[in-house]
CSV table of C-alpha atoms and ligand atoms in Angstrom, one decimal:
chain,number,residue,atom,x,y,z
P,631,MET,CA,91.9,92.2,89.7
P,632,ILE,CA,90.3,94.1,92.5
P,633,LYS,CA,89.6,97.8,91.8
P,634,ARG,CA,90.1,99.7,95.0
P,635,ARG,CA,87.6,102.4,95.9
P,636,LYS,CA,89.3,105.8,95.4
P,637,THR,CA,90.0,107.6,98.7
P,638,LYS,CA,91.8,110.6,100.2
P,639,THR,CA,95.3,109.9,101.3
P,640,VAL,CA,95.9,109.9,105.1
P,641,LYS,CA,99.4,109.8,106.6
P,642,ALA,CA,100.2,108.0,109.8
P,643,GLY,CA,103.8,109.0,110.2
P,644,PHE,CA,105.6,107.5,107.2
P,645,VAL,CA,102.8,105.1,106.4
P,646,LYS,CA,100.2,106.2,103.8
P,647,ILE,CA,96.7,105.0,104.1
P,648,GLY,CA,94.3,105.1,101.2
P,649,SER,CA,93.8,104.0,97.6
P,650,VAL,CA,97.2,105.3,96.5
P,651,ALA,CA,98.9,102.8,98.8
P,652,PRO,CA,98.8,99.1,99.4
P,653,ILE,CA,96.4,97.9,102.1
P,654,VAL,CA,98.1,98.4,105.5
P,655,VAL,CA,98.1,95.6,108.1
P,656,GLN,CA,97.8,96.6,111.7
P,657,SER,CA,97.5,95.0,115.1
P,658,MET,CA,97.5,95.9,118.8
P,659,THR,CA,99.9,95.2,121.6
P,660,LYS,CA,98.5,93.1,124.3
P,661,VAL,CA,100.9,93.7,127.2
P,662,PRO,CA,100.6,96.5,129.7
P,663,THR,CA,101.6,99.7,128.1
P,664,VAL,CA,103.5,100.8,131.2
P,665,ASP,CA,105.8,97.8,130.8
P,666,ILE,CA,107.8,99.6,128.1
P,667,ALA,CA,110.3,96.9,127.4
P,668,ARG,CA,107.7,94.2,126.8
P,669,CYS,CA,105.6,96.6,124.8
P,670,VAL,CA,108.6,97.4,122.5
P,671,ARG,CA,109.4,93.7,122.2
P,672,GLN,CA,105.9,93.0,121.1
P,673,ILE,CA,106.0,95.8,118.6
P,674,ASN,CA,109.2,94.4,117.1
P,675,GLN,CA,107.6,91.0,116.9
P,676,LEU,CA,104.6,92.5,115.1
P,677,VAL,CA,106.8,94.4,112.7
P,678,ALA,CA,108.9,91.2,111.9
P,679,ALA,CA,105.6,89.4,111.2
P,680,GLY,CA,104.6,92.1,108.6
P,681,CYS,CA,102.6,94.6,110.7
P,682,GLN,CA,102.9,98.2,109.4
P,683,LEU,CA,101.1,100.1,112.1
P,684,VAL,CA,100.8,99.1,115.7
P,685,ARG,CA,98.0,100.3,118.0
P,686,ILE,CA,98.5,100.7,121.8
P,687,ALA,CA,95.8,101.2,124.4
P,688,VAL,CA,96.4,104.3,126.7
P,689,PRO,CA,93.7,104.1,129.3
P,690,THR,CA,95.6,106.0,132.1
P,691,ARG,CA,98.0,108.9,132.5
P,692,ALA,CA,100.8,106.4,133.3
P,693,ASP,CA,100.1,104.8,129.9
P,694,THR,CA,100.5,108.0,127.9
P,695,ALA,CA,103.7,108.7,129.9
P,696,ALA,CA,105.0,105.3,128.8
P,697,PHE,CA,103.7,105.9,125.3
P,698,VAL,CA,106.2,108.9,124.9
P,699,LYS,CA,109.1,106.5,125.5
P,700,ILE,CA,107.7,103.7,123.4
P,701,VAL,CA,107.3,106.1,120.4
P,702,GLN,CA,111.0,106.9,120.7
P,703,LYS,CA,112.0,103.2,120.7
P,704,ALA,CA,109.6,101.9,118.0
P,705,ASN,CA,110.6,101.7,114.4
P,706,VAL,CA,107.0,101.8,113.2
P,707,PRO,CA,104.3,104.5,113.5
P,708,LEU,CA,102.1,104.0,116.5
P,709,ILE,CA,98.4,104.5,117.0
P,710,ALA,CA,97.1,105.5,120.5
P,711,ASP,CA,93.8,103.8,121.3
P,712,VAL,CA,91.7,106.2,123.3
P,713,HIS,CA,88.4,105.7,125.0
P,714,PHE,CA,86.4,108.0,127.3
P,715,SER,CA,89.2,110.5,128.0
P,716,PRO,CA,89.8,113.6,125.8
P,717,SER,CA,92.9,114.3,128.0
P,718,ARG,CA,94.4,110.9,127.0
P,719,ALA,CA,93.9,111.8,123.4
P,720,ILE,CA,95.7,115.1,123.7
P,721,GLU,CA,98.5,113.5,125.8
P,722,ALA,CA,99.0,110.8,123.2
P,723,ILE,CA,99.0,113.3,120.3
P,724,GLU,CA,101.7,115.4,122.2
P,725,ALA,CA,103.6,112.2,122.9
P,726,GLY,CA,104.1,111.6,119.2
P,727,ALA,CA,101.2,109.3,118.2
P,728,ALA,CA,101.1,109.0,114.4
P,729,LYS,CA,97.3,108.4,114.6
P,730,ILE,CA,94.8,108.2,117.4
P,731,ARG,CA,91.6,106.2,117.5
P,732,LEU,CA,88.5,107.9,119.0
P,733,ASN,CA,85.3,106.1,119.8
P,734,PRO,CA,82.2,108.3,119.2
P,735,GLY,CA,80.3,106.1,121.6
P,736,ASN,CA,82.4,107.4,124.6
P,737,ILE,CA,83.9,110.8,123.6
P,738,LYS,CA,81.0,112.9,122.8
P,739,ASP,CA,81.5,116.4,124.3
P,740,LYS,CA,81.8,118.8,121.4
P,741,LYS,CA,84.2,121.2,123.1
P,742,SER,CA,86.6,118.3,124.0
P,743,ILE,CA,86.4,117.0,120.5
P,744,TYR,CA,87.4,120.4,119.1
P,745,ARG,CA,90.3,120.5,121.5
P,746,ILE,CA,91.5,117.1,120.2
P,747,ILE,CA,91.1,118.2,116.6
P,748,ASP,CA,93.1,121.3,117.2
P,749,ALA,CA,95.9,119.3,118.9
P,750,ALA,CA,95.9,116.7,116.0
P,751,LYS,CA,96.1,119.5,113.5
P,752,MET,CA,99.0,121.1,115.2
P,753,HIS,CA,101.0,117.8,115.5
P,754,LYS,CA,99.9,116.4,112.1
P,755,THR,CA,98.3,113.4,113.8
P,756,ALA,CA,95.8,111.4,111.9
P,757,VAL,CA,92.5,110.4,113.6
P,758,ARG,CA,90.5,107.2,113.2
P,759,ILE,CA,86.8,107.6,114.0
P,760,GLY,CA,86.0,104.1,115.2
P,761,VAL,CA,82.3,103.5,115.7
P,762,ASN,CA,81.7,100.3,117.6
P,763,GLU,CA,78.2,98.9,117.7
P,764,ALA,CA,78.5,97.7,121.3
P,765,SER,CA,79.6,101.1,122.5
P,766,ILE,CA,76.6,103.0,121.2
P,767,ARG,CA,74.2,103.2,124.1
P,768,ASP,CA,71.0,103.2,121.9
P,769,LEU,CA,72.1,99.9,120.4
P,770,ARG,CA,72.5,98.0,123.6
P,771,LYS,CA,68.9,96.9,123.6
P,772,ARG,CA,68.6,93.4,122.0
P,773,ASP,CA,65.3,94.0,120.1
P,774,ILE,CA,66.6,96.6,117.7
P,775,PRO,CA,66.4,95.3,114.1
P,776,PRO,CA,69.7,95.0,112.1
P,777,SER,CA,68.7,97.7,109.5
P,778,LYS,CA,68.1,100.2,112.3
P,779,ARG,CA,71.4,99.3,113.9
P,780,VAL,CA,73.2,100.1,110.7
P,781,ALA,CA,71.3,103.3,110.2
P,782,LEU,CA,72.2,104.4,113.8
P,783,MET,CA,75.9,103.6,113.3
P,784,LEU,CA,76.0,105.5,110.1
P,785,ASN,CA,74.2,108.5,111.6
P,786,LYS,CA,76.7,108.5,114.5
P,787,MET,CA,79.6,108.4,112.0
P,788,LYS,CA,78.1,111.3,109.9
P,789,LYS,CA,77.7,113.5,112.9
P,790,TYR,CA,81.2,112.9,114.2
P,791,VAL,CA,82.8,113.4,110.8
P,792,ARG,CA,80.9,116.7,110.5
P,793,LEU,CA,82.6,118.1,113.6
P,794,PHE,CA,86.0,117.4,112.1
P,795,GLU,CA,85.1,118.8,108.7
P,796,MET,CA,83.7,122.0,110.3
P,797,ARG,CA,87.3,122.4,111.7
P,798,HIS,CA,88.7,121.7,108.2
P,799,PHE,CA,90.4,118.5,109.5
P,800,THR,CA,90.5,115.8,106.8
P,801,GLN,CA,93.2,113.4,108.0
P,802,LEU,CA,90.5,110.9,108.9
P,803,VAL,CA,90.2,107.1,108.7
P,804,LEU,CA,86.8,105.7,109.3
P,805,SER,CA,85.8,102.4,110.8
P,806,ALA,CA,82.6,100.8,111.9
P,807,LYS,CA,82.8,97.4,113.7
P,808,SER,CA,80.3,94.9,114.9
P,809,SER,CA,80.8,91.3,116.0
P,810,ASP,CA,78.2,90.4,113.4
P,811,PRO,CA,79.7,89.8,109.9
P,812,LEU,CA,76.6,90.8,107.9
P,813,ARG,CA,76.2,94.1,109.8
P,814,THR,CA,79.9,94.8,109.5
P,815,ILE,CA,79.7,94.3,105.7
P,816,GLU,CA,76.6,96.5,105.4
P,817,ILE,CA,77.7,99.4,107.5
P,818,ASN,CA,81.1,99.5,105.7
P,819,ARG,CA,79.4,99.5,102.3
P,820,LYS,CA,77.3,102.5,103.4
P,821,ILE,CA,80.3,104.3,104.8
P,822,ALA,CA,82.1,103.7,101.5
P,823,ASP,CA,79.2,105.3,99.6
P,824,ALA,CA,78.9,108.2,102.0
P,825,PHE,CA,82.6,109.3,102.3
P,826,ASP,CA,85.9,109.3,100.5
P,827,TYR,CA,88.0,108.8,103.6
P,828,PRO,CA,90.1,105.6,103.9
P,829,ILE,CA,88.4,102.8,105.7
P,830,HIS,CA,89.8,100.6,108.4
P,831,LEU,CA,88.3,97.1,108.4
P,832,GLY,CA,87.8,94.7,111.3
P,833,LEU,CA,85.4,92.3,112.8
P,834,THR,CA,85.3,93.0,116.5
P,835,HIS,CA,85.4,90.4,119.3
P,836,ALA,CA,85.9,87.7,116.8
P,837,GLY,CA,87.0,85.1,119.4
P,838,LEU,CA,89.9,82.7,119.7
P,839,PRO,CA,92.1,82.5,116.7
P,840,GLU,CA,90.6,79.2,115.5
P,841,ASP,CA,87.1,80.7,115.8
P,842,ALA,CA,88.1,84.2,114.4
P,843,LEU,CA,89.7,83.2,111.2
P,844,VAL,CA,86.7,82.2,109.1
P,845,PRO,CA,84.3,85.0,110.1
P,846,SER,CA,87.1,87.5,109.7
P,847,ALA,CA,88.1,86.2,106.3
P,848,VAL,CA,84.5,86.1,105.1
P,849,THR,CA,83.7,89.6,106.4
P,850,LEU,CA,86.9,91.4,105.5
P,851,GLY,CA,87.3,89.3,102.3
P,852,THR,CA,83.8,90.3,101.0
P,853,LEU,CA,84.5,94.0,101.5
P,854,LEU,CA,88.1,93.8,100.2
P,855,ALA,CA,86.9,92.0,97.1
P,856,GLU,CA,84.5,94.9,96.5
P,857,GLY,CA,87.4,97.3,96.7
P,858,ILE,CA,86.5,98.6,100.2
P,859,GLY,CA,89.2,98.8,102.9
P,860,ASP,CA,92.5,100.5,103.2
P,861,THR,CA,93.9,99.1,106.4
P,862,ILE,CA,92.8,96.0,108.3
P,863,ARG,CA,93.1,94.3,111.6
P,864,VAL,CA,92.0,90.8,112.4
P,865,SER,CA,90.9,90.8,116.0
P,866,ALA,CA,91.5,87.6,117.9
P,867,ALA,CA,92.2,86.7,121.5
P,868,GLY,CA,95.9,85.9,122.2
P,869,ASN,CA,99.2,86.5,120.5
P,870,PRO,CA,98.8,89.5,118.1
P,871,VAL,CA,101.4,88.0,115.8
P,872,VAL,CA,98.8,85.4,114.9
P,873,GLU,CA,96.4,88.3,114.0
P,874,THR,CA,99.0,89.7,111.7
P,875,GLU,CA,99.5,86.4,110.0
P,876,MET,CA,95.8,85.9,109.5
P,877,ALA,CA,95.4,89.5,108.1
P,878,LYS,CA,98.2,88.8,105.6
P,879,GLN,CA,96.6,85.5,104.6
P,880,ILE,CA,93.3,87.2,103.9
P,881,LEU,CA,95.0,89.9,101.8
P,882,ALA,CA,97.3,87.3,100.0
P,883,SER,CA,94.3,85.1,99.1
P,884,LEU,CA,92.8,88.1,97.2
P,885,GLY,CA,96.1,89.1,95.5
P,886,LEU,CA,96.3,92.2,97.8
P,887,TYR,CA,99.5,91.2,99.5
P,888,ARG,CA,102.8,89.8,98.4
P,889,LYS,CA,102.5,86.0,98.5
P,890,PRO,CA,104.9,84.1,100.7
P,891,SER,CA,108.2,83.1,99.0
P,892,VAL,CA,107.2,79.5,98.9
P,893,GLU,CA,103.6,78.8,98.1
P,894,LEU,CA,102.6,75.4,99.4
P,895,ILE,CA,99.7,73.5,97.7
P,896,VAL,CA,98.5,70.6,99.7
P,897,CYS,CA,95.8,68.1,98.6
P,898,PRO,CA,92.9,67.8,101.1
P,899,THR,CA,93.6,64.0,101.2
P,900,CYS,CA,91.1,61.3,100.8
P,901,ALA,CA,91.0,57.5,101.1
P,902,ARG,CA,93.5,57.2,98.3
P,903,ALA,CA,96.3,59.0,100.3
P,904,GLU,CA,99.3,56.7,100.6
P,905,ILE,CA,101.1,58.8,103.2
P,906,ASP,CA,100.5,61.1,106.2
P,907,ILE,CA,100.1,64.2,104.0
P,908,VAL,CA,99.7,66.8,106.7
P,909,LYS,CA,102.9,65.6,108.4
P,910,LEU,CA,104.7,65.6,105.1
P,911,ALA,CA,103.4,69.1,104.2
P,912,ARG,CA,104.5,70.5,107.6
P,913,ARG,CA,108.0,69.0,107.1
P,914,VAL,CA,108.3,70.5,103.6
P,915,LYS,CA,107.2,73.9,104.9
P,916,LYS,CA,109.7,73.8,107.7
P,917,ALA,CA,112.5,72.6,105.5
P,918,MET,CA,111.9,75.4,103.0
P,919,ALA,CA,111.8,78.0,105.7
P,920,ASP,CA,115.0,76.6,107.5
P,921,GLN,CA,116.9,76.7,104.2
P,922,LYS,CA,115.5,80.2,103.4
P,923,ILE,CA,114.4,78.8,100.0
P,924,GLY,CA,112.7,81.4,97.9
P,925,ASN,CA,113.9,84.4,100.0
P,926,ARG,CA,115.6,86.2,97.3
P,927,LYS,CA,113.8,89.2,95.9
P,928,SER,CA,113.0,87.8,92.5
P,929,GLU,CA,111.5,84.7,94.1
P,930,ILE,CA,109.4,86.7,96.5
P,931,GLU,CA,107.8,88.4,93.6
P,932,ASN,CA,107.4,85.1,91.9
P,933,PRO,CA,107.0,82.4,94.6
P,934,ILE,CA,108.1,78.8,94.1
P,935,ARG,CA,104.9,76.7,94.1
P,936,ILE,CA,105.4,73.3,95.7
P,937,ALA,CA,102.6,70.7,95.7
P,938,VAL,CA,102.3,67.9,98.2
P,939,MET,CA,99.7,65.3,96.9
P,940,GLY,CA,98.5,62.1,98.5
P,941,CYS,CA,98.5,59.8,95.5
P,942,ILE,CA,99.5,59.3,91.9
P,943,VAL,CA,95.9,58.8,90.7
P,944,ASN,CA,94.9,62.5,90.8
P,945,GLY,CA,98.0,64.1,92.3
P,946,PRO,CA,100.0,64.7,89.1
P,947,GLY,CA,97.1,66.3,87.3
P,948,GLU,CA,96.0,68.5,90.2
P,949,ALA,CA,99.6,69.7,90.7
P,950,ALA,CA,100.4,70.3,87.1
P,951,ASP,CA,101.0,74.0,87.5
P,952,ALA,CA,103.3,73.7,90.5
P,953,ASP,CA,107.0,74.2,90.1
P,954,LEU,CA,107.7,71.0,92.1
P,955,ALA,CA,105.3,68.3,93.2
P,956,VAL,CA,105.5,65.3,95.4
P,957,CYS,CA,102.9,62.6,94.6
P,958,ALA,CA,103.0,59.9,97.3
P,959,ALA,CA,102.8,56.2,96.7
P,960,LYS,CA,103.4,53.3,99.0
P,961,ASN,CA,106.7,53.9,100.8
P,962,LYS,CA,107.9,56.1,98.0
P,963,ALA,CA,107.1,59.3,96.1
P,964,PHE,CA,107.1,60.6,92.5
P,965,ILE,CA,108.7,64.0,92.1
P,966,TYR,CA,107.4,66.2,89.3
P,967,LYS,CA,109.1,69.4,88.0
P,968,HIS,CA,106.9,71.7,86.0
P,969,GLY,CA,104.4,68.9,85.4
P,970,LYS,CA,107.0,66.3,84.3
P,971,LYS,CA,108.0,63.3,86.3
P,972,ILE,CA,111.7,63.5,87.1
P,973,LEU,CA,112.4,61.1,89.9
P,974,VAL,CA,111.0,58.3,92.1
P,975,VAL,CA,112.4,58.4,95.6
P,976,PRO,CA,112.0,56.4,98.9
P,977,GLU,CA,109.9,58.2,101.5
P,978,SER,CA,113.0,58.9,103.6
P,979,LYS,CA,114.5,61.0,100.8
P,980,ILE,CA,111.5,63.2,99.9
P,981,ILE,CA,112.6,66.2,101.8
P,982,SER,CA,116.2,66.2,100.8
P,983,VAL,CA,115.4,65.7,97.1
P,984,LEU,CA,112.8,68.4,97.2
P,985,LEU,CA,115.3,70.8,98.8
P,986,GLU,CA,117.9,70.0,96.2
P,987,GLU,CA,115.4,70.6,93.3
P,988,ALA,CA,114.1,73.8,94.9
P,989,GLN,CA,117.7,75.1,95.2
P,990,LYS,CA,118.1,74.5,91.4
P,991,LEU,CA,114.9,76.6,90.8
J,164,LIG,FE1,92.8,62.1,97.3
J,164,LIG,FE2,95.0,61.8,95.7
J,164,LIG,FE3,93.4,64.0,95.4
J,164,LIG,FE4,95.0,63.7,97.5
J,164,LIG,S1,95.6,63.9,95.4
J,164,LIG,S2,92.8,64.3,97.5
J,164,LIG,S3,94.9,61.6,97.9
J,164,LIG,S4,92.8,61.8,95.0
């Protein structure tokens, strides 16, 4: 069981961020913010996928003008992603942002920061201070050693936080991102030691989804396993729904997120496999989803475990703790229920028999 690091509680609209609340999954829209209809559609898709906070970039005045309307149509608190422009930050706060993200690397003027803080206080808007390694000018030179990079990022964070604390503003979430997993782990450990504000985790510029998943899972997983992290985003190029699904998988693998209603265990296959296991596993997954197997509340809390195994040599033993198991043989399959063999069925009947047995469970 993971012991979360104790933090202050920050409210982004109706969503609580911090150790009192479950870890919050967030993502970003990737359509033009001025295209209000597409933006709202993507927000709805993200919410349906399990996203609890959605961030939207507001680089221009037209974007913050659209943001006002998007806030009214969205059924989830929105975060305005602000770079370079203090005016955009204030416009987004006034537009109803539940939280804004500021980058200390590009909003540095003290007077402007104070204006933002005062507006955030007045509108009860939370603020994420998001330090990005790539946007700190002193870190753009290639020959700076990793330890110095981490020290400089931490220093930047400390100075920025001090400005907010001097104004008695504590609705802060902190984040420090790099595209380097080890540096991201190290800087977040240091931030966790130095502050008791909630931490947002992410590995920046992680790449295409297939390239982003492993580095993100390693980086975020390491920190989450140490109890560090109160909200996460997996950054990947492309559809943000995929980011959300990856974030949920990382959390679920550590027991930090509700498991899916059907948990599929699939053997890795080897030379003993008597059937195309990947194809069969995909068919089982689709059939369970189509029939909404396991979608009732009690089953969500206690998912049905279905194992798809390639042979009867090792399959039954390895699938012993599954509720249902299919162990393939030549042109047929052995069906197990709670570790006991109940049926032998031809290959063509595997899916229908599994569905029937799953319904009984
Ligand atoms: Fe190989 Fe059988 Fe184990 Fe699958 S269950 S990995 S086919 S031994």
